[in-house]
């Protein structure tokens, strides 16, 4: 009984302590080993729903670029849920991406599993996150590990500035066999809403 009562009170209290924040970001990276132009730019928008014990985020990115010498546009949508265990994080998510070029179009859906930690550093928070990505529906069966860091510092009571970088080590299935590739992307963004 006491455990059920505690759980009921927790479920009632969580929405009251939840914060919803918007995120706007720009990114720059190198996906040339996947056939893209070496200077890759993009923009993103997202929402984050946070409680003291969890975080759910959904974001979308738009990236105009060149792929294999053709003008290309990439759109991606990613969702992730993380549980907070003190400073530690553990969670899972999914992503879908669409690529359109002058000659063809393709899409892929993938799942993710992540572990990491949020560490208080100076006036802000340093997040370290390791993620494994696996294919659900993807003709190239793109899969691999990503190491990421992100630092976020408050600008005011309701806004913060964040910046970070991730490096990914991919295995790609081609008609002639499997190959290993490396990509990286750095991101700068602003969050708004909630209490920083």
N, CA, C and O of each residue as an XYZ file, in Angstrom:
784
protein
N       0.802     -1.211      0.000
C       0.000      0.000      0.000
C       0.847      1.279      0.000
O       0.608      2.164     -0.822
N       1.832      1.398      0.903
C       2.639      2.635      0.895
C       3.326      2.872     -0.445
O       3.452      4.014     -0.887
N       3.775      1.783     -1.099
C       4.445      1.927     -2.391
C       3.474      2.414     -3.459
O       3.826      3.251     -4.290
N       2.257      1.892     -3.435
C       1.248      2.341     -4.401
C       0.883      3.807     -4.178
O       0.712      4.567     -5.131
N       0.768      4.190     -2.920
C       0.447      5.576     -2.598
C       1.566      6.506     -3.062
O       1.302      7.574     -3.615
N       2.823      6.094     -2.835
C       3.961      6.890     -3.270
C       3.979      7.034     -4.785
O       4.237      8.121     -5.303
N       3.707      5.950     -5.497
C       3.664      5.978     -6.955
C       2.558      6.892     -7.454
O       2.763      7.659     -8.394
N       1.379      6.817     -6.830
C       0.260      7.681     -7.224
C       0.599      9.154     -7.007
O       0.312      9.989     -7.865
N       1.213      9.479     -5.856
C       1.598     10.863     -5.589
C       2.654     11.349     -6.575
O       2.636     12.508     -6.990
N       3.581     10.454     -6.952
C       4.618     10.808     -7.918
C       4.004     11.124     -9.279
O       4.383     12.103     -9.922
N       3.050     10.289     -9.718
C       2.399     10.513    -11.011
C       1.590     11.806    -11.018
O       1.485     12.472    -12.048
N       1.018     12.159     -9.868
C       0.260     13.404     -9.771
C       1.200     14.599     -9.771
O       0.899     15.632    -10.369
N       2.350     14.457     -9.093
C       3.268     15.582     -8.935
C       4.103     15.850    -10.174
O       4.481     16.996    -10.415
N       4.403     14.828    -10.971
C       5.304     15.017    -12.110
C       4.828     16.061    -13.105
O       5.626     16.907    -13.510
N       3.541     16.043    -13.526
C       3.133     17.091    -14.477
C       3.315     18.498    -13.928
O       3.603     19.425    -14.685
N       3.152     18.669    -12.620
C       3.302     19.995    -12.030
C       4.757     20.454    -12.053
O       5.031     21.653    -12.097
N       5.688     19.501    -12.023
C       7.103     19.869    -12.020
C       7.723     19.786    -13.410
O       8.905     20.085    -13.584
N       6.931     19.382    -14.396
C       7.460     19.245    -15.750
C       7.681     20.615    -16.379
O       6.965     21.573    -16.090
N       8.684     20.683    -17.239
C       8.972     21.905    -17.973
C       9.049     21.577    -19.460
O       9.651     20.580    -19.860
N       8.439     22.420    -20.258
C       8.522     22.268    -21.706
C       9.388     23.399    -22.234
O       9.154     24.569    -21.931
N      10.398     23.036    -23.032
C      11.303     24.033    -23.606
C      11.394     23.840    -25.111
O      11.343     22.718    -25.614
N      11.529     24.951    -25.815
C      11.816     24.899    -27.243
C      13.316     25.013    -27.464
O      14.035     25.575    -26.638
N      13.781     24.475    -28.585
C      15.202     24.520    -28.930
C      15.336     24.902    -30.397
O      14.665     24.327    -31.254
N      16.195     25.867    -30.689
C      16.543     26.225    -32.070
C      18.050     26.096    -32.202
O      18.791     26.531    -31.320
N      18.514     25.497    -33.302
C      19.949     25.230    -33.425
C      20.414     25.304    -34.874
O      19.626     25.190    -35.812
N      21.719     25.499    -35.023
C      22.382     25.386    -36.322
C      23.541     24.409    -36.143
O      24.076     24.261    -35.044
N      23.921     23.744    -37.232
C      24.983     22.749    -37.138
C      25.912     22.801    -38.340
O      25.554     23.264    -39.423
N      27.105     22.312    -38.107
C      28.123     22.233    -39.151
C      28.882     20.930    -38.943
O      29.240     20.585    -37.817
N      29.124     20.207    -40.033
C      29.821     18.937    -39.866
C      30.425     18.417    -41.141
O      30.465     19.102    -42.164
N      30.895     17.187    -41.060
C      31.543     16.523    -42.192
C      30.978     15.111    -42.321
O      31.259     14.240    -41.497
N      30.181     14.899    -43.360
C      29.615     13.592    -43.680
C      30.167     13.089    -45.009
O      29.526     12.297    -45.699
N      31.370     13.562    -45.360
C      31.917     13.238    -46.678
C      32.137     11.737    -46.855
O      32.072     11.246    -47.982
N      32.394     10.996    -45.779
C      32.593      9.554    -45.912
C      31.299      8.806    -46.229
O      31.322      7.626    -46.577
N      30.158      9.517    -46.102
C      28.878      8.946    -46.522
C      28.441      9.508    -47.868
O      27.295      9.323    -48.280
N      29.358     10.200    -48.560
C      29.071     10.688    -49.908
C      28.569     12.112    -49.981
O      28.272     12.600    -51.071
N      28.464     12.803    -48.839
C      27.995     14.184    -48.842
C      29.158     15.140    -49.070
O      30.325     14.761    -48.968
N      28.805     16.420    -49.390
C      29.840     17.443    -49.481
C      30.514     17.571    -48.117
O      29.872     17.376    -47.085
N      31.814     17.901    -48.111
C      32.561     17.882    -46.860
C      32.086     18.932    -45.866
O      32.166     18.706    -44.658
N      31.593     20.073    -46.340
C      31.045     21.091    -45.443
C      29.533     20.956    -45.424
O      28.852     21.311    -46.386
N      29.022     20.442    -44.323
C      27.598     20.152    -44.221
C      26.966     21.095    -43.202
O      27.354     21.111    -42.034
N      25.987     21.882    -43.654
C      25.308     22.821    -42.774
C      23.868     22.377    -42.573
O      23.292     21.711    -43.433
N      23.289     22.746    -41.436
C      21.904     22.393    -41.196
C      21.282     23.279    -40.132
O      21.976     24.050    -39.471
N      19.964     23.165    -39.970
C      19.214     23.912    -38.956
C      18.213     22.973    -38.323
O      17.718     22.050    -38.970
N      17.914     23.209    -37.054
C      16.998     22.323    -36.359
C      16.067     23.052    -35.414
O      16.381     24.140    -34.931
N      14.911     22.440    -35.151
C      13.940     22.919    -34.173
C      13.480     21.724    -33.356
O      13.335     20.619    -33.878
N      13.250     21.956    -32.063
C      12.830     20.838    -31.236
C      12.061     21.265    -30.007
O      11.958     22.452    -29.697
N      11.515     20.264    -29.300
C      10.827     20.454    -28.032
C      11.404     19.469    -27.023
O      11.723     18.331    -27.367
N      11.534     19.913    -25.778
C      11.989     19.049    -24.689
C      10.985     19.118    -23.538
O      10.544     20.197    -23.143
N      10.642     17.966    -23.019
C       9.732     17.863    -21.885
C      10.523     17.249    -20.751
O      10.925     16.089    -20.833
N      10.757     18.021    -19.677
C      11.643     17.576    -18.601
C      10.918     17.490    -17.267
O      10.080     18.332    -16.945
N      11.251     16.470    -16.502
C      10.851     16.347    -15.106
C      12.130     16.059    -14.307
O      13.189     15.860    -14.902
N      12.050     16.034    -12.990
C      13.254     15.713    -12.220
C      13.829     14.327    -12.510
O      15.006     14.079    -12.251
N      13.006     13.423    -13.045
C      13.499     12.048    -13.237
C      13.504     11.600    -14.699
O      13.853     10.454    -14.986
N      13.126     12.477    -15.622
C      13.059     12.049    -17.020
C      13.201     13.235    -17.962
O      13.092     14.395    -17.564
N      13.448     12.903    -19.227
C      13.511     13.912    -20.281
C      13.065     13.263    -21.586
O      13.583     12.216    -21.975
N      12.114     13.883    -22.252
C      11.658     13.432    -23.565
C      11.893     14.564    -24.553
O      11.523     15.707    -24.285
N      12.499     14.263    -25.681
C      12.778     15.296    -26.672
C      12.391     14.822    -28.064
O      12.498     13.641    -28.393
N      11.939     15.772    -28.870
C      11.612     15.527    -30.276
C      12.203     16.690    -31.067
O      11.990     17.852    -30.718
N      12.943     16.382    -32.130
C      13.507     17.466    -32.928
C      13.538     17.093    -34.402
O      13.522     15.920    -34.773
N      13.584     18.121    -35.220
C      13.687     17.934    -36.657
C      14.840     18.754    -37.202
O      15.123     19.840    -36.696
N      15.510     18.245    -38.234
C      16.625     18.959    -38.856
C      16.416     19.038    -40.364
O      15.833     18.146    -40.979
N      16.905     20.121    -40.934
C      16.855     20.353    -42.383
C      18.272     20.654    -42.840
O      18.925     21.549    -42.303
N      18.751     19.908    -43.833
C      20.137     20.048    -44.278
C      20.213     20.076    -45.795
O      20.059     19.033    -46.431
N      20.448     21.246    -46.400
C      20.714     21.299    -47.842
C      22.186     20.973    -48.074
O      23.046     21.433    -47.323
N      22.485     20.188    -49.099
C      23.881     19.765    -49.286
C      24.091     19.240    -50.697
O      23.244     19.420    -51.572
N      25.214     18.598    -50.903
C      25.523     17.869    -52.129
C      25.835     16.425    -51.738
O      26.532     16.184    -50.753
N      25.325     15.476    -52.502
C      25.635     14.067    -52.257
C      25.993     13.415    -53.580
O      25.208     13.412    -54.528
N      27.207     12.859    -53.618
C      27.711     12.228    -54.840
C      27.602     13.158    -56.044
O      27.281     12.722    -57.150
N      27.876     14.460    -55.816
C      27.881     15.437    -56.895
C      26.531     15.992    -57.266
O      26.453     16.805    -58.187
N      25.458     15.597    -56.599
C      24.117     16.085    -56.910
C      23.589     16.933    -55.758
O      23.895     16.679    -54.593
N      22.779     17.958    -56.106
C      22.118     18.749    -55.074
C      21.191     17.857    -54.270
O      20.404     17.097    -54.834
N      21.287     17.951    -52.946
C      20.514     17.059    -52.086
C      19.898     17.845    -50.935
O      20.424     18.871    -50.504
N      18.774     17.337    -50.454
C      18.129     17.877    -49.260
C      17.828     16.727    -48.319
O      17.258     15.712    -48.721
N      18.217     16.895    -47.054
C      17.956     15.869    -46.038
C      17.054     16.449    -44.957
O      17.261     17.571    -44.493
N      16.066     15.681    -44.568
C      15.181     16.036    -43.460
C      15.194     14.876    -42.476
O      15.030     13.721    -42.869
N      15.387     15.180    -41.207
C      15.420     14.137    -40.187
C      14.529     14.476    -39.012
O      14.382     15.644    -38.651
N      13.932     13.454    -38.412
C      13.121     13.595    -37.209
C      13.616     12.575    -36.201
O      13.757     11.394    -36.516
N      13.879     13.040    -34.984
C      14.420     12.162    -33.956
C      13.668     12.355    -32.652
O      13.399     13.487    -32.250
N      13.331     11.272    -31.996
C      12.704     11.321    -30.681
C      13.497     10.476    -29.697
O      14.030      9.426    -30.057
N      13.574     10.941    -28.447
C      14.362     10.221    -27.449
C      13.756     10.398    -26.070
O      13.269     11.477    -25.735
N      13.785      9.338    -25.266
C      13.349      9.396    -23.874
C      14.505      8.948    -22.995
O      15.080      7.880    -23.208
N      14.848      9.774    -21.998
C      15.926      9.463    -21.068
C      15.386      9.432    -19.648
O      14.575     10.276    -19.265
N      15.836      8.461    -18.875
C      15.538      8.413    -17.445
C      16.749      8.929    -16.686
O      17.886      8.620    -17.045
N      16.515      9.711    -15.641
C      17.594     10.241    -14.814
C      17.752      9.364    -13.579
O      16.799      9.154    -12.828
N      18.956      8.859    -13.379
C      19.293      8.084    -12.190
C      20.395      8.849    -11.471
O      21.575      8.523    -11.596
N      19.995      9.874    -10.714
C      20.976     10.799    -10.171
C      21.563     11.604    -11.323
O      20.827     12.231    -12.085
N      22.896     11.588    -11.453
C      23.547     12.283    -12.564
C      23.546     11.446    -13.835
O      23.822     11.963    -14.918
N      23.240     10.160    -13.714
C      23.338      9.257    -14.864
C      22.064      9.269    -15.704
O      20.971      9.526    -15.201
N      22.230      8.986    -16.992
C      21.129      8.964    -17.949
C      21.113      7.631    -18.673
O      22.167      7.085    -19.001
N      19.925      7.106    -18.923
C      19.778      5.903    -19.736
C      18.471      6.025    -20.498
O      17.467      6.471    -19.942
N      18.475      5.632    -21.769
C      17.246      5.786    -22.532
C      17.321      5.199    -23.918
O      18.291      4.532    -24.280
N      16.277      5.459    -24.693
C      16.160      4.921    -26.043
C      15.384      5.899    -26.902
O      14.725      6.808    -26.398
N      15.474      5.694    -28.224
C      14.765      6.575    -29.136
C      14.661      5.985    -30.518
O      14.985      4.819    -30.742
N      14.201      6.807    -31.445
C      14.063      6.386    -32.837
C      14.218      7.601    -33.728
O      13.939      8.724    -33.309
N      14.660      7.381    -34.959
C      14.810      8.477    -35.910
C      14.395      8.022    -37.297
O      14.496      6.846    -37.646
N      13.929      8.980    -38.072
C      13.580      8.749    -39.472
C      14.189      9.868    -40.295
O      14.135     11.032    -39.899
N      14.769      9.525    -41.441
C      15.373     10.539    -42.298
C      14.961     10.304    -43.742
O      14.729      9.173    -44.169
N      14.877     11.410    -44.485
C      14.537     11.370    -45.902
C      15.598     12.133    -46.679
O      15.965     13.246    -46.303
N      16.082     11.556    -47.732
C      17.073     12.200    -48.597
C      16.505     12.299    -50.006
O      16.021     11.311    -50.558
N      16.567     13.504    -50.590
C      16.107     13.717    -51.960
C      17.228     14.363    -52.760
O      17.782     15.378    -52.338
N      17.567     13.790    -53.906
C      18.542     14.383    -54.816
C      17.877     14.550    -56.179
O      16.697     14.244    -56.346
N      18.651     15.039    -57.151
C      18.101     15.218    -58.500
C      17.779     13.873    -59.135
O      16.904     13.786    -59.997
N      18.480     12.823    -58.715
C      18.308     11.531    -59.376
C      17.529     10.483    -58.623
O      17.010      9.550    -59.234
N      17.427     10.610    -57.282
C      16.742      9.571    -56.523
C      16.340     10.085    -55.152
O      16.734     11.176    -54.742
N      15.555      9.288    -54.452
C      15.149      9.596    -53.086
C      15.182      8.311    -52.271
O      14.901      7.231    -52.790
N      15.524      8.434    -51.001
C      15.479      7.259    -50.134
C      15.242      7.699    -48.699
O      15.404      8.872    -48.363
N      14.859      6.756    -47.865
C      14.575      7.061    -46.464
C      15.102      5.926    -45.594
O      15.403      4.836    -46.081
N      15.206      6.203    -44.310
C      15.657      5.189    -43.371
C      15.081      5.446    -41.996
O      14.922      6.595    -41.584
N      14.769      4.376    -41.289
C      14.284      4.456    -39.915
C      15.216      3.634    -39.034
O      15.575      2.508    -39.379
N      15.607      4.205    -37.889
C      16.597      3.554    -37.029
C      16.203      3.692    -35.565
O      15.462      4.607    -35.203
N      16.694      2.789    -34.725
C      16.481      2.872    -33.286
C      17.796      3.264    -32.607
O      18.878      3.050    -33.153
N      17.683      3.839    -31.411
C      18.868      4.243    -30.672
C      18.751      3.812    -29.208
O      17.652      3.726    -28.661
N      19.892      3.544    -28.590
C      19.982      3.280    -27.149
C      21.139      4.108    -26.611
O      22.214      4.129    -27.210
N      20.932      4.795    -25.482
C      21.930      5.745    -24.988
C      22.191      5.586    -23.493
O      21.303      5.211    -22.729
N      23.428      5.878    -23.094
C      23.804      5.994    -21.683
C      24.716      7.204    -21.557
O      25.456      7.532    -22.484
N      24.662      7.868    -20.403
C      25.515      9.037    -20.231
C      25.341      9.642    -18.863
O      24.884      8.984    -17.928
N      25.715     10.923    -18.752
C      25.632     11.625    -17.474
C      25.543     13.121    -17.703
O      26.075     13.642    -18.683
N      24.867     13.809    -16.792
C      24.839     15.269    -16.732
C      25.698     15.704    -15.553
O      25.440     15.312    -14.415
N      26.716     16.511    -15.822
C      27.656     16.938    -14.796
C      27.620     18.454    -14.642
O      27.682     19.178    -15.635
N      27.520     18.937    -13.413
C      27.560     20.367    -13.166
C      28.977     20.884    -13.342
O      29.888     20.460    -12.632
N      29.168     21.799    -14.287
C      30.486     22.374    -14.555
C      30.318     23.886    -14.670
O      29.647     24.368    -15.583
N      30.921     24.633    -13.750
C      30.774     26.079    -13.784
C      29.315     26.476    -13.637
O      28.598     25.898    -12.820
N      28.861     27.458    -14.419
C      27.471     27.901    -14.300
C      26.482     26.986    -15.026
O      25.272     27.185    -14.910
N      26.961     26.004    -15.760
C      26.073     25.187    -16.575
C      26.217     23.700    -16.344
O      26.704     23.251    -15.307
N      25.772     22.936    -17.358
C      25.755     21.479    -17.281
C      26.458     20.887    -18.495
O      26.180     21.258    -19.636
N      27.366     19.970    -18.230
C      28.044     19.235    -19.287
C      27.388     17.870    -19.412
O      27.341     17.108    -18.447
N      26.883     17.563    -20.598
C      26.282     16.251    -20.857
C      27.227     15.413    -21.701
O      27.682     15.847    -22.759
N      27.517     14.218    -21.230
C      28.299     13.229    -21.973
C      27.358     12.078    -22.293
O      26.699     11.544    -21.402
N      27.294     11.693    -23.577
C      26.325     10.680    -23.981
C      26.928      9.747    -25.018
O      27.516     10.191    -26.004
N      26.778      8.468    -24.787
C      27.169      7.458    -25.763
C      25.922      6.786    -26.309
O      25.036      6.407    -25.543
N      25.843      6.636    -27.626
C      24.638      6.112    -28.270
C      24.989      5.041    -29.287
O      25.959      5.173    -30.034
N      24.194      3.983    -29.311
C      24.290      2.994    -30.388
C      23.055      3.141    -31.266
O      21.934      3.219    -30.764
N      23.267      3.179    -32.586
C      22.179      3.286    -33.555
C      22.120      2.015    -34.389
O      23.140      1.550    -34.897
N      20.927      1.456    -34.528
C      20.732      0.262    -35.346
C      19.617      0.466    -36.343
O      18.748      1.307    -36.117
N      19.607     -0.276    -37.443
C      18.596     -0.082    -38.480
C      17.270     -0.771    -38.168
O      17.242     -1.860    -37.596
N      16.182     -0.122    -38.551
C      14.859     -0.738    -38.566
C      14.478     -0.999    -40.017
O      14.155     -2.125    -40.395
N      14.522      0.062    -40.826
C      14.259     -0.036    -42.258
C      15.233      0.891    -42.968
O      15.039      2.106    -42.991
N      16.285      0.314    -43.549
C      17.359      1.121    -44.130
C      18.120      0.248    -45.120
O      18.713     -0.755    -44.722
N      18.114      0.610    -46.401
C      18.729     -0.231    -47.416
C      20.230     -0.400    -47.225
O      20.802     -1.394    -47.672
N      20.884      0.575    -46.557
C      22.317      0.468    -46.307
C      22.644     -0.048    -44.904
O      23.815     -0.162    -44.542
N      21.602     -0.364    -44.108
C      21.778     -0.901    -42.753
C      22.808     -0.093    -41.960
O      23.706     -0.651    -41.329
N      22.659      1.218    -42.007
C      23.561      2.109    -41.281
C      23.440      1.836    -39.780
O      22.343      1.857    -39.221
N      24.596      1.578    -39.131
C      24.600      1.265    -37.710
C      25.955      1.623    -37.115
O      26.965      1.624    -37.819
N      25.978      1.926    -35.827
C      27.250      2.267    -35.210
C      27.107      3.039    -33.919
O      26.006      3.214    -33.398
N      28.249      3.502    -33.405
C      28.319      4.177    -32.114
C      28.581      5.670    -32.306
O      29.248      6.088    -33.252
N      28.035      6.459    -31.379
C      28.253      7.908    -31.373
C      28.686      8.341    -29.976
O      28.066      7.955    -28.985
N      29.739      9.137    -29.895
C      30.168      9.769    -28.650
C      29.864     11.254    -28.755
O      30.283     11.902    -29.714
N      29.143     11.804    -27.787
C      28.714     13.203    -27.870
C      28.949     13.926    -26.552
O      28.871     13.332    -25.476
N      29.241     15.224    -26.658
C      29.272     16.093    -25.480
C      28.488     17.353    -25.805
O      28.421     17.789    -26.955
N      27.894     17.930    -24.761
C      27.126     19.171    -24.929
C      27.219     19.982    -23.640
O      27.042     19.445    -22.546
N      27.495     21.272    -23.776
C      27.532     22.153    -22.608
C      26.413     23.172    -22.736
O      26.235     23.790    -23.786
N      25.663     23.339    -21.656
C      24.547     24.287    -21.655
C      24.676     25.224    -20.461
O      24.848     24.773    -19.328
N      24.593     26.530    -20.715
C      24.705     27.539    -19.659
C      23.526     28.502    -19.758
O      23.138     28.884    -20.862
N      22.945     28.905    -18.616
C      21.797     29.824    -18.648
C      22.190     31.218    -19.117
O      23.249     31.735    -18.762
N      21.308     31.818    -19.927
C      21.449     33.219    -20.325
C      20.541     34.119    -19.500
O      20.871     35.269    -19.213
N      19.376     33.562    -19.121
C      18.411     34.282    -18.293
C      17.572     33.228    -17.577
O      17.893     32.041    -17.624
N      16.511     33.654    -16.921
C      15.661     32.712    -16.196
C      14.952     31.741    -17.131
O      14.553     30.657    -16.707
N      14.790     32.118    -18.401
C      14.017     31.275    -19.314
C      14.743     30.935    -20.618
O      14.138     30.358    -21.521
N      16.008     31.277    -20.730
C      16.770     30.935    -21.939
C      18.147     30.416    -21.563
O      18.681     30.746    -20.504
N      18.709     29.610    -22.429
C      20.072     29.127    -22.219
C      20.750     28.941    -23.570
O      20.094     28.810    -24.603
N      22.067     28.934    -23.535
C      22.880     28.711    -24.718
C      23.547     27.355    -24.588
O      24.067     27.013    -23.526
N      23.533     26.580    -25.666
C      24.168     25.267    -25.633
C      25.020     25.064    -26.879
O      24.731     25.597    -27.950
N      26.057     24.291    -26.709
C      26.921     23.945    -27.834
C      27.542     22.588    -27.585
O      27.779     22.202    -26.440
N      27.806     21.865    -28.661
C      28.380     20.540    -28.485
C      28.846     19.939    -29.789
O      28.842     20.588    -30.836
N      29.245     18.695    -29.703
C      29.775     17.988    -30.863
C      29.564     16.502    -30.684
O      29.585     15.995    -29.563
N      29.359     15.796    -31.799
C      29.343     14.344    -31.726
C      30.155     13.748    -32.863
O      30.240     14.313    -33.954
N      30.740     12.612    -32.589
C      31.509     11.851    -33.569
C      30.896     10.465    -33.652
O      30.648      9.828    -32.629
N      30.650      9.991    -34.885
C      30.011      8.690    -35.087
C      30.897      7.776    -35.917
O      31.543      8.206    -36.873
N      30.913      6.509    -35.533
C      31.643      5.476    -36.258
C      30.607      4.508    -36.812
O      29.964      3.777    -36.059
N      30.446      4.508    -38.159
C      29.373      3.768    -38.806
C      29.889      2.523    -39.533
O      31.031      2.472    -39.990
N      29.018      1.534    -39.621
C      29.202      0.415    -40.537
C      28.075      0.496    -41.553
O      26.904      0.575    -41.182
N      28.425      0.476    -42.832
C      27.454      0.635    -43.921
C      27.502     -0.603    -44.806
O      28.581     -1.077    -45.161
N      26.335     -1.124    -45.161
C      26.259     -2.266    -46.072
C      26.094     -1.763    -47.499
O      25.092     -1.129    -47.832
N      27.082     -2.050    -48.337
C      27.054     -1.684    -49.753
C      26.868     -2.955    -50.586
O      27.011     -4.059    -50.060
N      26.547     -2.813    -51.895
C      26.407     -4.010    -52.741
C      27.671     -4.877    -52.758
O      27.591     -6.089    -52.959
N      28.833     -4.254    -52.547
C      30.091     -4.999    -52.596
C      30.582     -5.437    -51.220
O      31.651     -6.038    -51.109
N      29.807     -5.139    -50.161
C      30.206     -5.555    -48.823
C      30.034     -4.442    -47.807
O      29.428     -3.410    -48.096
N      30.571     -4.657    -46.613
C      30.449     -3.677    -45.550
C      31.685     -2.787    -45.480
O      32.811     -3.250    -45.662
N      31.458     -1.496    -45.212
C      32.562     -0.545    -45.057
C      32.349      0.263    -43.774
O      31.220      0.424    -43.309
N      33.436      0.761    -43.217
C      33.383      1.579    -42.009
C      33.591      3.046    -42.371
O      34.469      3.371    -43.170
N      32.785      3.934    -41.785
C      32.851      5.363    -42.071
C      32.848      6.140    -40.762
O      32.424      5.623    -39.728
N      33.320      7.382    -40.807
C      33.314      8.270    -39.643
C      32.685      9.601    -40.045
O      32.993     10.137    -41.110
N      31.804     10.137    -39.197
C      31.215     11.456    -39.421
C      31.296     12.263    -38.127
O      31.422     11.702    -37.038
N      31.221     13.580    -38.261
C      31.135     14.423    -37.073
C      30.265     15.628    -37.370
O      30.140     16.051    -38.520
N      29.666     16.177    -36.325
C      28.846     17.378    -36.469
C      28.923     18.172    -35.169
O      28.865     17.597    -34.083
N      29.055     19.500    -35.280
C      29.032     20.396    -34.124
C      27.759     21.237    -34.197
O      27.298     21.590    -35.283
N      27.200     21.551    -33.035
C      25.908     22.229    -32.962
C      25.960     23.373    -31.963
O      26.569     23.247    -30.900
N      25.321     24.490    -32.301
C      25.121     25.611    -31.383
C      23.626     25.916    -31.373
O      22.996     26.004    -32.426
N      23.064     26.076    -30.175
C      21.636     26.314    -30.109
C      21.224     27.158    -28.919
O      22.028     27.450    -28.034
N      19.947     27.548    -28.914
C      19.367     28.325    -27.834
C      18.095     27.609    -27.384
O      17.295     27.177    -28.214
N      17.912     27.484    -26.068
C      16.665     26.947    -25.541
C      15.845     28.097    -24.962
O      16.398     29.097    -24.506
N      14.515     27.944    -24.986
C      13.652     28.987    -24.461
C      12.427     28.348    -23.839
O      11.908     27.346    -24.332
N      11.974     28.949    -22.744
C      10.861     28.392    -21.990
C      11.348     27.659    -20.761
O      12.546     27.427    -20.604
N      10.425     27.292    -19.885
C      10.803     26.605    -18.661
C      11.616     27.514    -17.761
O      11.648     28.730    -17.950
N      12.272     26.914    -16.781
C      13.156     27.650    -15.873
C      14.527     27.054    -15.983
O      14.703     25.857    -15.756
N      15.521     27.878    -16.332
C      16.875     27.368    -16.553
C      17.586     27.129    -15.220
O      18.740     26.698    -15.204
